[in-house]
Coordinates of C-alpha atoms in Angstrom, one line a residue:
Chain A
X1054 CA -35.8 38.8 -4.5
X1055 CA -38.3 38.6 -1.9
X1056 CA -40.1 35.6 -0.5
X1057 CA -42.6 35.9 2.4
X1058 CA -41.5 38.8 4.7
X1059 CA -38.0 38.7 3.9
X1060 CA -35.9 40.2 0.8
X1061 CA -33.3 37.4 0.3
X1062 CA -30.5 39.6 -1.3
X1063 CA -28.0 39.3 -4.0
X1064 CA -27.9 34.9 -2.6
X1065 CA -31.4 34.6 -3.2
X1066 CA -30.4 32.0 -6.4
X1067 CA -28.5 29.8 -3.8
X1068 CA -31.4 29.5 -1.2
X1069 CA -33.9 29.0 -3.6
X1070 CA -31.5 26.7 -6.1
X1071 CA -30.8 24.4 -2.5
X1072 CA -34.2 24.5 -1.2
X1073 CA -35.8 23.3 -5.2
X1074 CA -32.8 20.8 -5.2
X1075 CA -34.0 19.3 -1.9
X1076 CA -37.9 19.5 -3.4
X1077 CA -36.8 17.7 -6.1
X1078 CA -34.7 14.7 -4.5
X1079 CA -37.2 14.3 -1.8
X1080 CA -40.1 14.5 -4.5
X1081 CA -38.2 11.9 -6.3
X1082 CA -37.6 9.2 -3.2
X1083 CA -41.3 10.0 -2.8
X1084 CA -42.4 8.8 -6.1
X1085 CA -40.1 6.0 -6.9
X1086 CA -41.3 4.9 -3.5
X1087 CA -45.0 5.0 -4.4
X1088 CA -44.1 3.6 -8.2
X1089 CA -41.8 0.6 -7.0
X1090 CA -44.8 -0.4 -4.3
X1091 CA -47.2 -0.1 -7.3
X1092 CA -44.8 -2.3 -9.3
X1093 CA -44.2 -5.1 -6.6
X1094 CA -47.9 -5.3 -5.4
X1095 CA -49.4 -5.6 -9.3
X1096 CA -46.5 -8.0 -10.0
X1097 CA -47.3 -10.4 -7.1
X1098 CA -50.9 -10.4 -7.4
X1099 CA -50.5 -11.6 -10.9
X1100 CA -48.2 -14.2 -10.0
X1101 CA -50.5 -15.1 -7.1
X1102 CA -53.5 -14.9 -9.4
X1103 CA -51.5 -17.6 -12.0
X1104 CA -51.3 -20.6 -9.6
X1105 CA -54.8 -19.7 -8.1
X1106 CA -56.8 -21.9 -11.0
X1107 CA -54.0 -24.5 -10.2
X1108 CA -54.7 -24.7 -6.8
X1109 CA -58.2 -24.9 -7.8
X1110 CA -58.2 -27.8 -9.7
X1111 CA -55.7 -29.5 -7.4
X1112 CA -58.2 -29.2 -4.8
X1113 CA -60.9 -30.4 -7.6
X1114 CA -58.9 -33.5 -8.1
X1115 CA -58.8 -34.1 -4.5
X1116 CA -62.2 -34.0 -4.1
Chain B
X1440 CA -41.1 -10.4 20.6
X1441 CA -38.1 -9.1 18.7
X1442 CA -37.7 -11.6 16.9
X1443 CA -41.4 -12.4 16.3
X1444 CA -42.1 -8.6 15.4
X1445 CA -38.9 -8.7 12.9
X1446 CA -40.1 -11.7 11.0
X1447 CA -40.7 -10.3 7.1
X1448 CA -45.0 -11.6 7.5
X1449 CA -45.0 -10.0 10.7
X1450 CA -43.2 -6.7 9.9
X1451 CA -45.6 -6.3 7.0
X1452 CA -48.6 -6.9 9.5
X1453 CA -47.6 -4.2 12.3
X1454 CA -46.1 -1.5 10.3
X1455 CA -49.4 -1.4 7.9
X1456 CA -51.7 0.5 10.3
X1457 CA -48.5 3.1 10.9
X1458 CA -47.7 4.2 7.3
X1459 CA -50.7 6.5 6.7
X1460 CA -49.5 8.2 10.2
X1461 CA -46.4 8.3 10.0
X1462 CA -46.8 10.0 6.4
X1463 CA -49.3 12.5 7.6
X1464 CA -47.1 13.2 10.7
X1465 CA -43.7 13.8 8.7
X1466 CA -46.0 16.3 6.2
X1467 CA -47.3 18.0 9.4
X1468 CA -43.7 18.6 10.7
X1469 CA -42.1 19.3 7.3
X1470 CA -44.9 21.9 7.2
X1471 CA -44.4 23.4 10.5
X1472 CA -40.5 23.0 10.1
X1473 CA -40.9 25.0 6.9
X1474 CA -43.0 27.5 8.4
X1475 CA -40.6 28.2 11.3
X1476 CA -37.4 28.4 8.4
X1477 CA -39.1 31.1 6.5
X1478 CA -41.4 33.4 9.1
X1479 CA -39.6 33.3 12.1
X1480 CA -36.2 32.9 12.3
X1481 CA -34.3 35.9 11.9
X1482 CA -31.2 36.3 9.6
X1483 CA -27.9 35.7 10.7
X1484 CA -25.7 38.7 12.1
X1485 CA -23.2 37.7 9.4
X1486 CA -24.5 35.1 6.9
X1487 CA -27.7 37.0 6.2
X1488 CA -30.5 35.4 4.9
X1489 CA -28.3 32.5 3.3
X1490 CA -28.5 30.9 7.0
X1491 CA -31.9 29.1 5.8
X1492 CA -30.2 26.5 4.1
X1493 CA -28.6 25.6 7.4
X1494 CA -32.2 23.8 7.6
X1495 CA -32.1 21.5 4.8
X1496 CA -28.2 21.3 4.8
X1497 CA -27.8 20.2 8.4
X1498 CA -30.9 18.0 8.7
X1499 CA -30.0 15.6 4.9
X1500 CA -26.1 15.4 6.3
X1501 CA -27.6 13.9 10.0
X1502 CA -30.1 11.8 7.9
X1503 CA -26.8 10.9 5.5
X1504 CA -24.8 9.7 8.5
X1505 CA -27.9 8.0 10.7
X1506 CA -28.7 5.2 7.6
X1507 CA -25.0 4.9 7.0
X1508 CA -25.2 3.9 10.7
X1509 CA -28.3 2.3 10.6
X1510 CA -26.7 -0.1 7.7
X1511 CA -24.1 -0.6 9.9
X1512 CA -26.0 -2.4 12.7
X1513 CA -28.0 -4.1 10.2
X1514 CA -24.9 -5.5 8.4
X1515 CA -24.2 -7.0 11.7
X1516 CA -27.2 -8.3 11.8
X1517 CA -26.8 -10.1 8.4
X1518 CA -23.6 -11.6 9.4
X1519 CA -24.2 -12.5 13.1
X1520 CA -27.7 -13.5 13.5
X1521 CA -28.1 -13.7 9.4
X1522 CA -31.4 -12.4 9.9
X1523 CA -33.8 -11.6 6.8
X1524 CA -35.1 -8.4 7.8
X1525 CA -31.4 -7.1 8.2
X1526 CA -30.8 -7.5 5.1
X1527 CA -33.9 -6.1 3.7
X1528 CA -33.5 -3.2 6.4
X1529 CA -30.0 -2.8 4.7
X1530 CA -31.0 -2.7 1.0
X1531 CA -34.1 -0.2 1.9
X1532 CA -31.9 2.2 3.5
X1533 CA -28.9 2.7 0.7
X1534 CA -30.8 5.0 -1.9
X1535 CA -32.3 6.9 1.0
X1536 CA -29.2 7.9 2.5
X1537 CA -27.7 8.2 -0.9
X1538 CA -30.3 10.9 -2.0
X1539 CA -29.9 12.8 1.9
X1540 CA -26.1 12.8 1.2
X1541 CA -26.8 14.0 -2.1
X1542 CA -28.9 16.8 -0.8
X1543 CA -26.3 17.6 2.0
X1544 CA -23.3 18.1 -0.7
X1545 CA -25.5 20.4 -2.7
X1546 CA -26.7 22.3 -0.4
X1547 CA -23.3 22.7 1.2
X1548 CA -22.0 23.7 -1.9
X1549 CA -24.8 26.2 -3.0
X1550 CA -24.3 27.7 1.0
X1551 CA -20.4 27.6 0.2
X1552 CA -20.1 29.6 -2.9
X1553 CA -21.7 32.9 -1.3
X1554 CA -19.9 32.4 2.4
X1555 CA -16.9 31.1 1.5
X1556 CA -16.2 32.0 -2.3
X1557 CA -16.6 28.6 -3.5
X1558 CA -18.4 25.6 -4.4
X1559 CA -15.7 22.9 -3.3
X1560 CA -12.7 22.7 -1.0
X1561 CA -10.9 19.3 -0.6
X1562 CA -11.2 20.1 3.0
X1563 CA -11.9 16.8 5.6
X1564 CA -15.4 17.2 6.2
X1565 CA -16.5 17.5 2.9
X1566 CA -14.4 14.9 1.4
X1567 CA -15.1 12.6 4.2
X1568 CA -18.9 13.5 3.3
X1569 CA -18.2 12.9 -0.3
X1570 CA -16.7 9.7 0.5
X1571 CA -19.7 8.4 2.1
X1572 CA -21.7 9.4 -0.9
X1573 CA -19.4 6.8 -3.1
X1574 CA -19.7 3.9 -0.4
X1575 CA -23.8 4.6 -0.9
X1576 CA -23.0 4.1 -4.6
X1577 CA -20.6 1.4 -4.7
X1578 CA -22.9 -0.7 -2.7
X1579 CA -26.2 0.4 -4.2
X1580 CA -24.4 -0.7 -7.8
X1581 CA -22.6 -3.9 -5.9
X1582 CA -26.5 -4.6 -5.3
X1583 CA -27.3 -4.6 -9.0
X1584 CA -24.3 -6.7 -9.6
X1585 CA -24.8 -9.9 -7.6
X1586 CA -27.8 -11.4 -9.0
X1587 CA -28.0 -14.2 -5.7
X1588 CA -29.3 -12.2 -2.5
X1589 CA -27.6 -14.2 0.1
X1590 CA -24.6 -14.0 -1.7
X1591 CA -24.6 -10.0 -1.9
X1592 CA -26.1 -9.4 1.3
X1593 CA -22.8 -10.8 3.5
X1594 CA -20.8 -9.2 0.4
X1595 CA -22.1 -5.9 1.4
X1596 CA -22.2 -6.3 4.8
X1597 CA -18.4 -6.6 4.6
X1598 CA -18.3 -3.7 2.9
X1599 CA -20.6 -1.9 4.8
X1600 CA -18.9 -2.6 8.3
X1601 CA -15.5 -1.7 6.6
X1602 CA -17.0 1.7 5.3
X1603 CA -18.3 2.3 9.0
X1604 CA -14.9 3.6 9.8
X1605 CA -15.6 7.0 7.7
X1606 CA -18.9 8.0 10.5
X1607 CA -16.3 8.4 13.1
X1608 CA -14.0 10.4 10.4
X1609 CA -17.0 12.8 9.2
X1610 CA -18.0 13.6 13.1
X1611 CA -14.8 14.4 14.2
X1612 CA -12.8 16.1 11.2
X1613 CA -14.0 19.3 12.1
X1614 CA -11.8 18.7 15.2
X1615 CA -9.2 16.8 14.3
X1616 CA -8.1 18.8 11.1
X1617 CA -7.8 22.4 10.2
X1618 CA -10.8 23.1 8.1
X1619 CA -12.3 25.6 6.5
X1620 CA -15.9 23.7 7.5
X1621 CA -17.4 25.2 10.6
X1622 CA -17.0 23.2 13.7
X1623 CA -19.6 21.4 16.1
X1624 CA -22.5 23.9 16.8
X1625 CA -25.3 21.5 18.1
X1626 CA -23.3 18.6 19.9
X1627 CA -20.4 20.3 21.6
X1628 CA -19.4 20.6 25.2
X1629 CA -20.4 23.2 27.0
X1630 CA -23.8 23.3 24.9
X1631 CA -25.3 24.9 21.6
X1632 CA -23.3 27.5 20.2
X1633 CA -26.2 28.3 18.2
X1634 CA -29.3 31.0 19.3
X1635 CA -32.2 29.5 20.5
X1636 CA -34.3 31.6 18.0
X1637 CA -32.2 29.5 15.5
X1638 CA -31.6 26.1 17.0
X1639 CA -35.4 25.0 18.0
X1640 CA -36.3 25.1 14.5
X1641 CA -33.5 23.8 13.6
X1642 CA -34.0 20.5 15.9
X1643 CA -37.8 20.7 14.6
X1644 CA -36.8 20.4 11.2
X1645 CA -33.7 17.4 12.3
X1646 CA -37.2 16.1 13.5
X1647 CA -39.5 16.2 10.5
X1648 CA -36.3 15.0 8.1
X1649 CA -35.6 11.7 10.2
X1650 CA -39.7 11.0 10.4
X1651 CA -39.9 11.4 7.0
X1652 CA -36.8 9.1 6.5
X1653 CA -38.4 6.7 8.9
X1654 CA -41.2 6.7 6.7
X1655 CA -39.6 6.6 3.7
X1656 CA -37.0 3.4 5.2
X1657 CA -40.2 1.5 6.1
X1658 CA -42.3 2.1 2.9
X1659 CA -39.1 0.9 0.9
X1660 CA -38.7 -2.5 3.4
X1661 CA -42.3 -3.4 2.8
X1662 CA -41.7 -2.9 -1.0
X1663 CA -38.4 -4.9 -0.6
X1664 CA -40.5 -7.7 1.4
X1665 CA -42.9 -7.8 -1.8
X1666 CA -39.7 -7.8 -4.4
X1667 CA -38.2 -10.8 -2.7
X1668 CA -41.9 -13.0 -2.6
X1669 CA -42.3 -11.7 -6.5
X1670 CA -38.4 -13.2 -6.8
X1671 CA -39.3 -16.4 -4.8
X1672 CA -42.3 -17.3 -7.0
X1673 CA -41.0 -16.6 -10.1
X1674 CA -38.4 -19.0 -9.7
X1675 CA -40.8 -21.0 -8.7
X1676 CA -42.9 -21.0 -11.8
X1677 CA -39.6 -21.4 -13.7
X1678 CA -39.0 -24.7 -11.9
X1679 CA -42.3 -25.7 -12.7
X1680 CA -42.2 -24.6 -16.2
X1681 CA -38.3 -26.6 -16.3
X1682 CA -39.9 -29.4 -15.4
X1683 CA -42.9 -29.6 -17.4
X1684 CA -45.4 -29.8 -14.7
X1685 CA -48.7 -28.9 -15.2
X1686 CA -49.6 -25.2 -13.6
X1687 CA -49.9 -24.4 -10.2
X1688 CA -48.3 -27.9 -9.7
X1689 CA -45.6 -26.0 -7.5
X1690 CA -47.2 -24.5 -4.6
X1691 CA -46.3 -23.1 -0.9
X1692 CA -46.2 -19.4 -1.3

């Protein structure tokens, strides 16, 4: 098989194999990174956004 | 400084402006590192062309053995100094050394199979390697397990400090058993055993691999940060709810 200026030979399945397993694992840290960040962000602003009509209306009694 | 800088509010603050770079710096190296691999090094006088997976092999074991090491010194710092961030530092580093050991078995084994006429040998370097894999795992599920942070962060501290004993194993079983694994090329005395049309993109793609685990360590302590507020509040709002108080009566976050 033959991938930029080289012909890789009879291995050319176990460079390529190592080098799409590597893709993968890094593309998957990637994304589970960028999901879980997602996940955290949406689910504190949401919790934030619950006590902010609280905090309202505490400071309304206040006042 | 340190310890203002390594407060969680503060960590969050200065590492903000850095994430965008240091993402668009590790693609830039992977890029070039990539570049080098497969246009200009030449093949090896006896492996062939199967020497390019020496650059994803060598760089994900260093990566494998550097947040084992990095856990280390922050497992110290969750038991000395008890610090937050340690333990956060800790917890963001596990799965990421877990997927570069991952990769480095793998690609050891798909580089074995042509070379040495095998995918696995029980021989010291790989089974010490393979060992660390299982310590990632065992404390990544030991996580999962103990529901009270402060409780599982000194409980894997322990265990992290007492798995520390396998870095010294997986650097030096090349030498001090008779293994079928090459030994030191890079670190050696008397120098690099490896060409330099070999070894400088070689070291450029150690590079790009620890920048991008940098990044990747960082991104997932900032997430970490967020989990642990999201945890705090929650409770929080569970108290409140406990005690029937009206909403938002529980405040300080």
């Amino acid at each position: 098989m033959t991938l930029g200026p080289h012909d890789l030979g009879p291995h050319a399945g176990f460079i390529l194999g190592a080098y799409a397993f590597t893709a993968l694992v890094i593309a998957g840290l990637i994304g589970h990174a960028m999901r879980d960040r997602r996940a955290q962000t949406r689910a504190l602003a949401a919790l934030q956004d619950s006590s902010q009509p609280a905090s309202r209306s505490s400071a309304e009694r206040r006042a | 400084m340190w310890t203002r800088l390594a407060h969680p509010g503060h960590f969050l603050r200065w590492t903000a402006p850095l994430m965008p770079w240091l993402a668009g710096l590790s693609g830039v190296l992977l890029a070039f590192g990539l570049y080098l691999t497969w246009f200009t090094v030449p093949p090896d006088y006896q492996q062939g062309e199967t020497v390019r997976i020496m650059y994803i092999h060598v760089p994900a074991a260093w990566l494998g053995v550097f947040f084992y090491g990095a856990m280390a010194v922050s497992a110290l710092g969750t038991l000395v100094w008890r610090h937050p961030l340690a333990d956060v530092a800790q917890r963001a580093a596990a799965p990421i050394g877990a997927a570069f050991t991952l990769i480095c078995l793998v690609t050891g084994s798909l580089w074995g199979k042509p070379m040495w006429g095998t995918y696995w040998v029980w021989d010291a370097r790989l089974t010490s390697m393979l060992v660390l894999f299982l310590i990632y795992c065992g404390i990544i599920a030991l996580w999962r397990t103990i529901e009270d942070p402060n409780r599982a962060a000194r409980a894997i501290a322990i265990l992290t400090l007492v798995g520390a004993v396998n870095l010294p194993i997986i650097k030096f079983s090349v030498n001090w058993w008779s293994t079928l694994h090459q030994p030191a090329s890079i670190m050696r005395m008397g120098g690099s055993s490896i060409d330099p049309s070999m070894l400088y993109p070689l070291l450029e793609m150690i590079l790009a691999f620890t920048v991008l685990g940098i990044t990747l360590h960082l991104t997932a302590m900032r997430t970490e940060i967020l989990r642990r507020r999201v945890r705090a509040l929650t409770i929080r709002e569970a108290e409140r709810l406990d005690a029937g108080l009206p909403l938002g009566a529980v405040q300080g976050l």
